[in-house]
Amino acid sequence: MARHSGERKAASQPLKIIIVGAGFAGICAAVECRLRGMEVILIEKFTNSNQYGDIIDFMPNAGRTIASWDNGRVAKDILKRCVTKAECFKMCTADGVPFFDEPWFADPSHDGYMFAGHRGEMWQIILDYAVSVGVIFRVGRGVEQYLEEEDKAGVRLAGGEEIWGDCVLAADGPKSIARQQVLHLPDHSASSGYAIYRAYFHATPEMAANPLLAEFLRPDVDTVKVWLGKDAHMIGYGWNGGKDIVWVMTHKDTHDIKESWSFPGDKKEALSYISDFSDQCKAICEATPEQQLTDYKLIWRDHLDCWRSDNGLTMLIGDAAHCHLPTSAQGGSQAIEDAQVAAICLQRCGGDVRLALKVTERIRYSRSKATHEWGRTLRDAWHNNVDAALQVENGGEDISNVRRPWVTDLDVAAHAEEHFEHLAEDVRNGRQGTIEELALPAGGNFL
């Protein structure tokens, strides 16, 4: 007999979860579901992703999830490869005048786990842990079609193979095909009007001889610094004993090229966007090996009002549901929140997968939407309001990053456990309303 909403799979049978996409949303969802006794198959079309990208930040709201794995061992392994010795996140005007020092959290003994490091290295550590806890991986063939029948959900891979389970979590990223196939939405991407130059490289002896780079090459102190200018900002990281440097520079952009993480960047063009920035910014850019510079066009996608399929057994998570701009500093963290909340709700649902996914959406919707919108708001504040903000008391703090207590201090697991049952009762009782009315409030605001 088919299971309808409210009907449960036998408690003796573990749920079988199909996850599409092994980015941070997908791989963390796989770990969280597996740790709760579910059978997990994780599908990824690429065979190796550990060299992709440069740096990613996970704020404490996501760091606590990672820190809960294997009695903290995974977090400690990741921290060995992260920015841990930064004195602060130093905010400066474009010409290099400091105006605000924001605290940096990287102490594993403190209730504020902060991870910032090379995304490929961090991803590899989580991948190894996922394998060790029994996640089943299917790599090398992408999903061509999302499938659903009345009592099960699955996917069809390139080549025709079908894989079925109790539900599907679509973590297939910004260019998600689940949006079209599962939610029946057109590709609603649009140019944000901005692009990012990104670079990650190892320091050389020649670089060490440049006094403008010395701050980023210190053996005993890590450096994280942002320069804010008109229509542009640049962030620089130096860590790993002065061996690793990353910089990212967001700027106005009118070019029309396809969205890509690996489009080659032009150093001379990059320098033209920071012509009125400090000499230190220019020195970092000039020191960058040409082949290490990428030009990433920032695409804006609206936050989705519904993450679930009509039949209720497939749900989008992570960038597929809410693709954050980098200035939110919450894209990866919100993806991990999705992962943990979905796993908790699937564990608590007693086999009623539709109920679990509805509750997940109601826990996550408003919070992810607020942080999603903040990426655009903060970028505009950084680019257009710096001079005015610095004329008033606490102006620098007001335009600091997204580390608001209501965002970073949340214990995601405890929050989901606290709210699961009363939201589940709303679902069982058929409470009506818009998603904004049915979802938990975001918990705060950025004003």
XYZ file of C-alpha atoms in Angstrom:
447
model
C 0.000 0.000 0.000
C 1.296 3.462 -0.840
C 2.294 5.709 2.075
C 0.431 9.002 2.199
C 1.267 11.989 4.394
C 0.884 10.833 7.979
C 1.496 7.152 7.183
C 4.767 5.752 8.433
C 7.409 3.382 7.250
C 7.910 0.512 9.701
C 10.186 1.669 12.516
C 12.354 -1.451 12.108
C 13.321 -0.395 8.581
C 15.907 2.399 8.329
C 15.066 5.182 5.929
C 16.936 5.122 2.634
C 18.048 8.629 1.676
C 19.266 9.544 -1.815
C 21.402 12.696 -1.867
C 22.401 14.406 -5.111
C 25.556 16.508 -5.042
C 28.647 16.110 -2.871
C 29.213 19.766 -2.101
C 29.099 20.799 1.531
C 25.291 20.626 1.766
C 25.150 17.142 0.296
C 28.131 15.596 2.016
C 27.182 17.025 5.417
C 23.590 15.826 4.985
C 24.975 12.385 4.173
C 27.076 12.364 7.350
C 24.244 13.631 9.551
C 21.723 11.124 8.177
C 24.189 8.247 8.428
C 25.050 9.113 12.044
C 21.322 8.767 12.767
C 21.147 5.258 11.372
C 19.814 5.905 7.881
C 21.029 4.240 4.712
C 22.585 6.954 2.537
C 23.556 6.951 -1.133
C 25.382 10.092 -2.239
C 25.564 10.737 -5.994
C 28.195 13.046 -7.492
C 28.956 13.487 -11.182
C 32.561 14.590 -10.640
C 35.189 12.075 -9.585
C 37.346 14.471 -7.581
C 36.439 17.890 -6.211
C 39.184 18.490 -3.659
C 41.161 20.887 -5.857
C 38.247 23.187 -6.642
C 37.893 26.696 -5.258
C 40.036 28.676 -2.884
C 38.754 29.610 0.573
C 35.465 29.059 2.350
C 34.314 30.234 5.772
C 32.067 28.313 8.135
C 30.771 30.518 10.916
C 30.182 29.115 14.425
C 26.536 28.251 13.689
C 27.821 25.625 11.212
C 31.104 24.976 12.992
C 29.269 23.436 15.939
C 27.875 20.776 13.627
C 31.328 19.810 12.374
C 32.688 19.931 15.928
C 30.099 17.351 17.010
C 31.532 14.666 14.714
C 33.755 11.912 16.128
C 34.189 13.663 19.486
C 35.700 16.711 17.827
C 38.329 14.841 15.820
C 37.061 16.036 12.418
C 37.061 19.656 13.588
C 40.594 19.368 14.889
C 41.791 17.898 11.595
C 40.162 20.741 9.673
C 41.522 23.419 12.010
C 45.070 22.250 11.259
C 44.505 23.548 7.715
C 42.624 26.724 8.633
C 43.151 30.303 9.669
C 43.517 29.884 13.438
C 46.056 32.517 14.509
C 44.313 35.635 13.248
C 44.152 38.407 15.805
C 40.994 39.810 14.194
C 39.171 40.458 10.945
C 40.601 43.889 10.179
C 38.361 46.295 8.281
C 39.965 49.158 6.352
C 39.043 51.881 3.933
C 40.163 51.348 0.351
C 43.373 53.313 0.942
C 44.281 51.118 3.899
C 43.140 53.101 6.954
C 41.853 50.616 9.599
C 38.534 51.487 11.259
C 37.188 48.335 12.952
C 38.587 45.044 14.251
C 36.074 42.226 14.321
C 36.752 39.207 16.580
C 37.975 35.998 14.984
C 36.763 32.679 16.399
C 39.045 29.684 15.935
C 39.521 28.121 19.361
C 38.139 24.535 19.425
C 37.762 24.738 23.207
C 35.449 27.754 22.884
C 31.767 27.582 22.011
C 32.354 29.439 18.766
C 33.912 27.158 16.174
C 35.089 29.096 13.124
C 36.630 27.432 10.093
C 38.249 29.311 7.217
C 40.566 27.468 4.875
C 40.998 25.936 1.454
C 37.638 24.486 0.491
C 39.158 21.475 -1.252
C 41.213 20.420 1.759
C 38.267 20.874 4.117
C 35.985 18.981 1.760
C 38.432 16.066 1.572
C 38.496 15.686 5.354
C 34.692 15.584 5.501
C 34.628 13.162 2.565
C 36.989 10.786 4.378
C 34.788 10.956 7.457
C 31.657 10.300 5.383
C 33.291 7.161 3.966
C 34.298 6.023 7.448
C 30.718 6.221 8.785
C 29.316 4.197 5.890
C 27.982 6.676 3.341
C 27.688 4.913 -0.036
C 29.123 6.987 -2.892
C 28.205 6.824 -6.560
C 30.570 9.081 -8.511
C 31.297 9.757 -12.148
C 27.730 9.852 -13.448
C 25.395 12.775 -13.001
C 21.652 12.787 -12.452
C 19.631 13.271 -15.619
C 16.151 12.999 -14.151
C 14.528 13.274 -10.724
C 11.837 10.624 -10.273
C 8.905 10.157 -7.916
C 6.166 7.633 -7.444
C 3.503 7.786 -4.800
C 5.533 6.078 -2.106
C 9.157 6.553 -3.183
C 11.579 8.991 -4.800
C 14.661 8.447 -6.886
C 16.863 9.547 -9.752
C 17.899 8.349 -13.176
C 21.625 8.561 -13.860
C 23.387 9.156 -17.145
C 23.264 5.778 -18.864
C 19.791 4.965 -17.587
C 20.343 3.422 -14.147
C 17.638 4.285 -11.620
C 18.235 4.547 -7.869
C 15.266 4.713 -5.507
C 14.806 5.511 -1.831
C 12.356 6.927 0.674
C 13.282 10.490 -0.244
C 15.740 12.560 -2.254
C 17.684 15.552 -0.994
C 18.726 17.608 -4.023
C 21.951 19.393 -3.138
C 22.890 19.951 -6.760
C 24.178 23.487 -6.377
C 23.518 26.908 -7.899
C 22.787 25.515 -11.365
C 20.381 22.944 -9.923
C 18.329 20.947 -12.402
C 16.039 20.066 -9.502
C 14.591 23.567 -9.649
C 13.236 22.847 -13.109
C 12.393 19.162 -12.733
C 11.176 19.031 -9.130
C 9.779 22.514 -8.564
C 8.823 23.197 -12.217
C 10.565 26.566 -12.147
C 12.368 28.239 -15.036
C 16.009 29.121 -14.569
C 15.520 32.380 -12.698
C 19.195 33.329 -12.513
C 20.124 36.916 -13.282
C 23.327 38.888 -13.323
C 24.005 40.472 -9.954
C 25.937 43.224 -11.679
C 29.087 42.094 -9.900
C 31.937 39.663 -10.385
C 34.758 38.333 -8.215
C 38.415 37.857 -8.925
C 39.649 34.957 -6.807
C 43.165 33.627 -6.263
C 44.860 31.054 -4.041
C 48.604 30.530 -4.167
C 51.658 29.579 -2.118
C 54.136 32.259 -1.091
C 57.610 32.226 -2.640
C 60.931 33.572 -1.317
C 60.627 36.430 -3.787
C 57.293 37.421 -2.280
C 58.808 37.328 1.216
C 61.233 40.037 0.138
C 58.385 42.452 -0.641
C 57.626 44.597 2.445
C 54.071 45.206 1.229
C 53.379 41.474 1.560
C 55.061 40.997 4.945
C 51.822 41.304 6.919
C 50.412 38.273 5.088
C 53.546 36.138 5.358
C 54.123 36.122 9.108
C 55.064 32.662 10.427
C 53.313 33.037 13.784
C 50.243 35.187 13.038
C 47.507 34.769 10.433
C 46.065 37.833 8.728
C 42.511 38.480 7.526
C 41.824 41.924 6.136
C 39.169 43.679 4.041
C 39.415 46.952 2.131
C 36.151 48.726 1.301
C 35.850 51.092 -1.652
C 33.306 52.551 -4.036
C 31.640 49.683 -5.942
C 34.410 47.270 -4.933
C 35.937 45.499 -1.951
C 38.878 43.145 -1.515
C 39.575 40.553 1.189
C 43.016 39.077 1.799
C 44.007 36.025 3.865
C 47.489 34.916 4.867
C 47.867 31.747 6.941
C 49.631 28.398 7.385
C 52.779 29.992 8.742
C 52.834 32.572 5.981
C 52.798 29.932 3.257
C 49.264 30.373 1.848
C 47.636 33.492 0.431
C 44.073 33.964 -0.791
C 42.425 37.115 -2.008
C 38.991 37.806 -3.405
C 37.886 41.079 -4.962
C 34.252 41.916 -5.695
C 33.641 44.624 -8.285
C 31.041 46.041 -10.632
C 30.887 44.057 -13.835
C 29.135 44.397 -17.182
C 30.654 41.460 -19.050
C 28.311 38.664 -20.079
C 30.027 35.287 -19.798
C 28.759 31.995 -18.507
C 28.731 31.338 -14.795
C 31.916 29.481 -13.950
C 34.297 28.890 -11.046
C 37.288 28.567 -13.355
C 37.115 31.285 -16.024
C 40.696 32.619 -16.358
C 41.236 36.060 -14.849
C 43.212 38.917 -16.373
C 45.607 40.457 -13.837
C 45.830 43.822 -15.588
C 42.071 44.072 -15.676
C 41.860 43.104 -12.007
C 44.332 45.838 -11.103
C 42.222 48.387 -12.944
C 39.380 47.836 -10.470
C 41.610 48.656 -7.483
C 43.517 51.596 -8.942
C 42.541 53.768 -5.961
C 43.114 51.027 -3.358
C 46.163 50.745 -1.116
C 49.555 49.707 -2.491
C 49.264 46.567 -0.373
C 46.190 45.451 -2.336
C 47.987 46.026 -5.608
C 51.071 44.140 -4.393
C 48.963 41.085 -3.508
C 47.350 41.134 -6.945
C 50.669 41.644 -8.746
C 52.266 38.733 -6.848
C 49.537 36.338 -7.982
C 50.614 33.720 -10.535
C 48.517 34.376 -13.639
C 47.261 30.779 -13.816
C 45.931 31.019 -10.245
C 43.568 33.908 -10.958
C 39.928 33.216 -11.802
C 37.116 35.555 -12.775
C 33.804 34.432 -11.292
C 30.617 36.141 -12.447
C 28.205 36.508 -9.537
C 24.726 35.331 -10.446
C 21.746 36.308 -8.294
C 19.018 33.763 -7.691
C 15.969 34.568 -5.630
C 15.355 32.586 -2.467
C 12.753 29.910 -3.186
C 9.362 29.973 -1.495
C 8.988 26.194 -1.755
C 11.781 23.629 -1.526
C 9.678 20.452 -1.890
C 8.193 18.497 -4.759
C 4.429 18.291 -5.259
C 4.503 14.720 -3.975
C 6.571 15.782 -0.968
C 9.388 13.224 -1.169
C 12.088 15.359 -2.797
C 13.528 18.530 -1.289
C 16.177 21.019 -2.369
C 18.850 22.088 0.129
C 21.929 24.306 0.125
C 22.701 26.470 -2.887
C 19.946 24.736 -4.859
C 17.398 26.356 -2.529
C 19.166 29.563 -1.491
C 22.319 30.544 -3.351
C 23.937 33.140 -1.074
C 26.257 35.881 -2.279
C 29.762 35.634 -0.780
C 29.251 38.860 1.190
C 26.662 37.108 3.346
C 29.499 34.992 4.810
C 26.768 32.387 5.361
C 26.424 30.366 2.147
C 28.324 27.333 3.388
C 27.029 27.700 6.930
C 23.383 27.805 5.878
C 23.961 24.730 3.693
C 25.246 22.835 6.731
C 22.282 24.048 8.775
C 19.980 22.600 6.091
C 21.861 19.313 6.288
C 21.636 18.917 10.049
C 18.018 20.029 10.342
C 16.902 17.667 7.557
C 18.659 14.746 9.248
C 17.116 15.523 12.641
C 13.623 15.806 11.174
C 14.027 12.560 9.228
C 15.146 10.861 12.433
C 12.234 12.286 14.431
C 9.469 11.697 11.874
C 8.782 8.046 12.671
C 8.941 7.100 9.002
C 6.667 9.888 7.742
C 9.114 11.417 5.277
C 6.678 13.987 3.920
C 6.173 15.357 7.409
C 9.938 15.482 7.982
C 10.598 17.511 4.847
C 7.745 19.932 5.546
C 9.046 20.556 9.049
C 12.592 20.992 7.742
C 11.385 23.659 5.347
C 9.476 25.470 8.103
C 12.489 25.481 10.428
C 14.888 26.676 7.753
C 12.916 28.996 5.471
C 12.968 32.379 7.245
C 16.482 32.077 8.620
C 18.021 31.139 5.281
C 16.047 33.892 3.548
C 17.245 36.558 5.976
C 20.902 35.642 5.563
C 20.434 35.308 1.795
C 19.128 38.882 1.533
C 21.880 40.123 3.838
C 24.531 39.297 1.242
C 23.180 41.969 -1.075
C 22.455 44.461 1.728
C 25.944 44.201 3.223
C 27.628 44.472 -0.173
C 25.752 47.698 -0.879
C 26.635 49.053 2.571
C 30.301 48.248 2.053
C 30.383 49.833 -1.383
C 28.214 52.891 -0.872
C 27.941 53.794 2.808
C 31.436 53.453 4.266
C 32.240 57.160 4.421
C 28.904 58.026 6.011
C 29.084 55.130 8.487
C 32.493 56.210 9.732
C 31.155 59.634 10.669
C 28.923 58.219 13.441
C 29.585 56.290 16.622
C 29.726 52.512 16.050
C 29.474 53.103 12.302
C 32.286 50.643 11.637
C 30.570 47.974 13.706
C 27.281 48.604 11.935
C 28.793 47.691 8.566
C 30.849 44.789 9.882
C 30.303 41.252 8.716
C 27.373 38.909 9.303
C 28.524 37.757 12.739
C 25.371 38.798 14.510
C 24.733 36.756 17.686
C 21.324 35.556 16.502
C 23.060 34.058 13.473
C 26.359 32.727 14.778
C 25.350 31.720 18.313
C 22.476 29.422 17.330
C 22.808 25.780 18.369
C 21.247 24.379 15.200
C 20.622 20.865 16.523
C 19.017 22.048 19.764
C 16.895 24.535 17.799
C 15.584 21.795 15.493
C 14.909 19.410 18.367
C 13.050 22.127 20.284
C 10.723 23.037 17.436
C 10.181 19.741 15.643
C 7.142 18.487 17.541
C 4.976 21.621 17.519
C 5.701 22.178 13.818
C 4.929 18.523 13.153
C 1.582 19.023 14.903
C 0.891 21.977 12.610
C 1.497 19.677 9.637
C -0.627 16.841 11.030
C -3.472 19.236 11.832
C -3.368 20.799 8.374
C -2.670 24.310 9.589
C -3.084 26.694 6.654
C -1.078 29.764 5.698
C 1.772 31.036 3.573
C 5.259 29.701 4.157
C 6.108 32.985 5.894
C 3.206 32.395 8.306
C 3.958 28.713 8.880
C 7.753 28.929 9.181
C 9.702 29.815 12.307
C 10.785 33.469 12.409
C 14.364 34.169 11.388
C 15.337 34.924 14.974
C 16.602 38.467 14.452
C 17.429 41.056 11.844
C 20.434 42.917 10.526
C 19.262 46.469 11.185
